PDB file of C-alpha atoms in Angstrom:
ATOM      1  CA  MET A   1      -8.369 -14.925  -0.179  1.00 42.00           C
ATOM      2  CA  ALA A   2      -6.908 -14.813   3.365  1.00 47.00           C
ATOM      3  CA  GLY A   3      -7.462 -11.832   5.689  1.00 51.00           C
ATOM      4  CA  LEU A   4      -4.015 -10.244   5.273  1.00 58.00           C
ATOM      5  CA  GLU A   5      -3.402 -10.959   1.594  1.00 71.00           C
ATOM      6  CA  LEU A   6      -3.236  -7.877  -0.591  1.00 77.00           C
ATOM      7  CA  LEU A   7      -3.807  -9.619  -3.929  1.00 82.00           C
ATOM      8  CA  THR A   8      -6.421 -12.040  -5.142  1.00 84.00           C
ATOM      9  CA  ASP A   9      -5.418 -15.352  -6.688  1.00 83.00           C
ATOM     10  CA  GLN A  10      -5.703 -13.656 -10.096  1.00 85.00           C
ATOM     11  CA  GLY A  11      -3.156 -10.976  -9.079  1.00 84.00           C
ATOM     12  CA  TYR A  12      -5.546  -8.062  -8.519  1.00 87.00           C
ATOM     13  CA  ARG A  13      -5.866  -5.747  -5.530  1.00 84.00           C
ATOM     14  CA  LEU A  14      -9.151  -5.395  -3.663  1.00 78.00           C
ATOM     15  CA  ASP A  15     -10.036  -2.268  -5.656  1.00 78.00           C
ATOM     16  CA  GLY A  16      -9.510  -4.074  -8.987  1.00 81.00           C
ATOM     17  CA  ARG A  17      -6.063  -2.697  -9.861  1.00 85.00           C
ATOM     18  CA  LYS A  18      -3.193  -4.886 -10.977  1.00 87.00           C
ATOM     19  CA  ALA A  19      -0.252  -5.223  -8.577  1.00 83.00           C
ATOM     20  CA  THR A  20       1.872  -2.813 -10.659  1.00 86.00           C
ATOM     21  CA  GLU A  21      -0.928  -0.332 -11.390  1.00 87.00           C
ATOM     22  CA  LEU A  22      -0.947   3.009  -9.546  1.00 87.00           C
ATOM     23  CA  ARG A  23      -3.981   4.904  -8.344  1.00 87.00           C
ATOM     24  CA  LYS A  24      -5.121   7.834 -10.471  1.00 89.00           C
ATOM     25  CA  VAL A  25      -3.628  11.159  -9.320  1.00 93.00           C
ATOM     26  CA  GLN A  26      -5.294  14.544  -9.704  1.00 95.00           C
ATOM     27  CA  ALA A  27      -3.867  17.881  -8.528  1.00 96.00           C
ATOM     28  CA  ARG A  28      -4.997  21.514  -8.698  1.00 97.00           C
ATOM     29  CA  MET A  29      -3.307  24.672  -7.480  1.00 96.00           C
ATOM     30  CA  GLY A  30      -4.890  27.963  -6.463  1.00 95.00           C
ATOM     31  CA  VAL A  31      -8.164  26.477  -5.230  1.00 95.00           C
ATOM     32  CA  PHE A  32      -8.716  29.314  -2.688  1.00 94.00           C
ATOM     33  CA  ALA A  33      -8.433  32.890  -3.921  1.00 94.00           C
ATOM     34  CA  GLN A  34      -8.274  34.310  -0.362  1.00 94.00           C
ATOM     35  CA  ALA A  35      -5.147  32.318   0.559  1.00 96.00           C
ATOM     36  CA  ASP A  36      -1.595  33.177  -0.456  1.00 96.00           C
ATOM     37  CA  GLY A  37      -1.275  29.636  -1.775  1.00 96.00           C
ATOM     38  CA  SER A  38      -3.468  26.553  -1.927  1.00 97.00           C
ATOM     39  CA  ALA A  39      -3.533  23.112  -3.508  1.00 97.00           C
ATOM     40  CA  TYR A  40      -5.799  20.097  -3.791  1.00 97.00           C
ATOM     41  CA  LEU A  41      -4.389  16.600  -4.282  1.00 96.00           C
ATOM     42  CA  GLU A  42      -6.326  13.413  -4.863  1.00 94.00           C
ATOM     43  CA  GLN A  43      -4.970   9.890  -5.147  1.00 90.00           C
ATOM     44  CA  GLY A  44      -7.460   7.064  -5.099  1.00 84.00           C
ATOM     45  CA  ASN A  45      -9.845   7.563  -2.190  1.00 83.00           C
ATOM     46  CA  THR A  46      -7.499   9.983  -0.403  1.00 89.00           C
ATOM     47  CA  LYS A  47      -8.020  13.702  -0.865  1.00 94.00           C
ATOM     48  CA  ALA A  48      -5.901  16.462   0.696  1.00 95.00           C
ATOM     49  CA  LEU A  49      -6.331  20.211   0.785  1.00 96.00           C
ATOM     50  CA  ALA A  50      -3.431  22.503   1.739  1.00 97.00           C
ATOM     51  CA  VAL A  51      -3.699  26.254   2.347  1.00 98.00           C
ATOM     52  CA  VAL A  52      -0.862  28.718   3.047  1.00 97.00           C
ATOM     53  CA  TYR A  53      -1.156  32.224   4.484  1.00 97.00           C
ATOM     54  CA  GLY A  54       1.886  34.450   4.642  1.00 92.00           C
ATOM     55  CA  PRO A  55       4.459  35.476   5.175  1.00 94.00           C
ATOM     56  CA  HIS A  56       2.621  38.112   7.203  1.00 92.00           C
ATOM     57  CA  GLU A  57       3.119  40.125  10.367  1.00 90.00           C
ATOM     58  CA  MET A  58       3.049  38.106  13.584  1.00 86.00           C
ATOM     59  CA  ARG A  59      -0.421  37.586  15.010  1.00 79.00           C
ATOM     60  CA  GLY A  60      -1.070  37.036  18.668  1.00 73.00           C
ATOM     61  CA  SER A  61       1.910  37.128  20.982  1.00 70.00           C
ATOM     62  CA  ARG A  62       4.716  39.091  19.351  1.00 68.00           C
ATOM     63  CA  SER A  63       7.153  37.543  21.837  1.00 72.00           C
ATOM     64  CA  ARG A  64       7.177  34.432  19.617  1.00 78.00           C
ATOM     65  CA  ALA A  65       8.604  36.455  16.709  1.00 81.00           C
ATOM     66  CA  LEU A  66      12.151  35.581  15.679  1.00 86.00           C
ATOM     67  CA  HIS A  67      14.372  38.539  14.783  1.00 89.00           C
ATOM     68  CA  ASP A  68      16.321  36.600  12.130  1.00 92.00           C
ATOM     69  CA  ARG A  69      13.676  34.458  10.405  1.00 93.00           C
ATOM     70  CA  ALA A  70       9.988  33.653   9.988  1.00 94.00           C
ATOM     71  CA  VAL A  71       8.024  31.378  12.282  1.00 94.00           C
ATOM     72  CA  ILE A  72       6.226  28.541  10.498  1.00 96.00           C
ATOM     73  CA  ASN A  73       2.968  27.278  11.988  1.00 94.00           C
ATOM     74  CA  CYS A  74       1.522  24.017  10.666  1.00 95.00           C
ATOM     75  CA  GLN A  75      -1.787  22.397  11.450  1.00 95.00           C
ATOM     76  CA  TYR A  76      -2.729  18.943  10.152  1.00 94.00           C
ATOM     77  CA  SER A  77      -6.179  17.512  10.602  1.00 91.00           C
ATOM     78  CA  MET A  78      -8.282  14.721   9.233  1.00 88.00           C
ATOM     79  CA  ALA A  79     -11.965  15.238   8.532  1.00 83.00           C
ATOM     80  CA  THR A  80     -14.069  13.722  11.308  1.00 73.00           C
ATOM     81  CA  PHE A  81     -16.154  11.725   8.840  1.00 69.00           C
ATOM     82  CA  SER A  82     -12.981  10.232   7.332  1.00 60.00           C
ATOM     83  CA  THR A  83     -11.975   8.028  10.222  1.00 58.00           C
ATOM     84  CA  ALA A  84     -13.384   4.797  11.565  1.00 58.00           C
ATOM     85  CA  GLU A  85     -13.096   6.005  15.162  1.00 62.00           C
ATOM     86  CA  ARG A  86     -15.123   9.052  16.104  1.00 59.00           C
ATOM     87  CA  LYS A  87     -13.209  11.866  17.754  1.00 58.00           C
ATOM     88  CA  ARG A  88     -14.593  14.933  19.443  1.00 59.00           C
ATOM     89  CA  ARG A  89     -11.806  17.120  18.090  1.00 58.00           C
ATOM     90  CA  PRO A  90     -10.676  16.799  14.449  1.00 55.00           C
ATOM     91  CA  HIS A  91      -7.190  18.050  15.403  1.00 58.00           C
ATOM     92  CA  GLY A  92      -5.184  18.163  18.582  1.00 69.00           C
ATOM     93  CA  ASP A  93      -4.977  14.420  19.104  1.00 81.00           C
ATOM     94  CA  ARG A  94      -1.599  12.685  19.199  1.00 87.00           C
ATOM     95  CA  LYS A  95      -1.536  11.659  15.521  1.00 88.00           C
ATOM     96  CA  SER A  96      -2.517  15.133  14.287  1.00 89.00           C
ATOM     97  CA  THR A  97       0.017  16.806  16.579  1.00 92.00           C
ATOM     98  CA  GLU A  98       2.750  14.480  15.353  1.00 94.00           C
ATOM     99  CA  MET A  99       1.860  15.073  11.697  1.00 94.00           C
ATOM    100  CA  SER A 100       1.798  18.845  12.311  1.00 95.00           C
ATOM    101  CA  LEU A 101       5.300  18.638  13.767  1.00 96.00           C
ATOM    102  CA  HIS A 102       6.572  16.635  10.773  1.00 97.00           C
ATOM    103  CA  LEU A 103       5.070  19.184   8.381  1.00 96.00           C
ATOM    104  CA  LYS A 104       6.648  22.052  10.333  1.00 96.00           C
ATOM    105  CA  GLN A 105      10.081  20.407  10.261  1.00 97.00           C
ATOM    106  CA  THR A 106       9.759  19.735   6.533  1.00 96.00           C
ATOM    107  CA  PHE A 107       8.790  23.298   5.670  1.00 96.00           C
ATOM    108  CA  GLU A 108      11.387  24.841   7.987  1.00 95.00           C
ATOM    109  CA  ALA A 109      13.999  22.963   5.952  1.00 95.00           C
ATOM    110  CA  ALA A 110      12.440  23.880   2.592  1.00 96.00           C
ATOM    111  CA  VAL A 111      11.422  27.540   3.040  1.00 95.00           C
ATOM    112  CA  MET A 112      14.074  30.261   3.202  1.00 96.00           C
ATOM    113  CA  THR A 113      12.696  31.694   6.427  1.00 94.00           C
ATOM    114  CA  GLN A 114      15.666  34.067   6.815  1.00 95.00           C
ATOM    115  CA  LEU A 115      14.191  36.153   3.985  1.00 95.00           C
ATOM    116  CA  PHE A 116      11.179  36.971   6.182  1.00 93.00           C
ATOM    117  CA  PRO A 117      12.414  38.054   9.644  1.00 93.00           C
ATOM    118  CA  ARG A 118       9.817  38.802  12.347  1.00 92.00           C
ATOM    119  CA  SER A 119       7.020  37.285  10.275  1.00 94.00           C
ATOM    120  CA  GLN A 120       4.800  34.235  10.293  1.00 95.00           C
ATOM    121  CA  ILE A 121       3.750  31.605   7.730  1.00 96.00           C
ATOM    122  CA  ASP A 122       0.651  29.503   8.430  1.00 96.00           C
ATOM    123  CA  ILE A 123       0.138  26.159   6.697  1.00 97.00           C
ATOM    124  CA  TYR A 124      -3.080  24.152   7.080  1.00 96.00           C
ATOM    125  CA  VAL A 125      -3.514  20.628   5.703  1.00 96.00           C
ATOM    126  CA  LYS A 126      -6.833  18.775   5.799  1.00 95.00           C
ATOM    127  CA  VAL A 127      -7.119  15.130   4.711  1.00 93.00           C
ATOM    128  CA  TYR A 128     -10.347  13.491   3.586  1.00 90.00           C
ATOM    129  CA  LEU A 129     -10.689   9.744   3.114  1.00 81.00           C
ATOM    130  CA  LYS A 130     -13.552   7.939   1.505  1.00 66.00           C
ATOM    131  CA  LEU A 131     -14.137   4.891   3.674  1.00 59.00           C
ATOM    132  CA  LYS A 132     -15.804   1.776   2.386  1.00 56.00           C
ATOM    133  CA  ILE A 133     -18.478   0.694   4.830  1.00 52.00           C
ATOM    134  CA  CYS A 134     -19.648  -2.846   4.330  1.00 47.00           C
TER     135      CYS A 134
END
């Protein structure tokens, strides 16, 4: 099998699945009692944990509060042990910042923030990957 080929000569992927076979999916909601919402999603070797707090009163600088809608804060990070390259900070790098922005834009379009003026919603997403080390 060549370096960039995804299937073996017999038509199987490297993990033994057929070309048309999907990875097993597992999902659970309400995994953290302290949060206002939480979910765990697993597909293959990828695991993600999402936690939501709010809407609640603005924390920190009240000058960021919007009089007509809620502010949505999103933070995406990948577990430090889940990446091939070692980073000092698990979040705050370019990829994490970009993913956080995409999440924020998605939730600003999906959540009716006008129902929660002068409030804040915090969303945290952590991704864990199981790497195969040869």
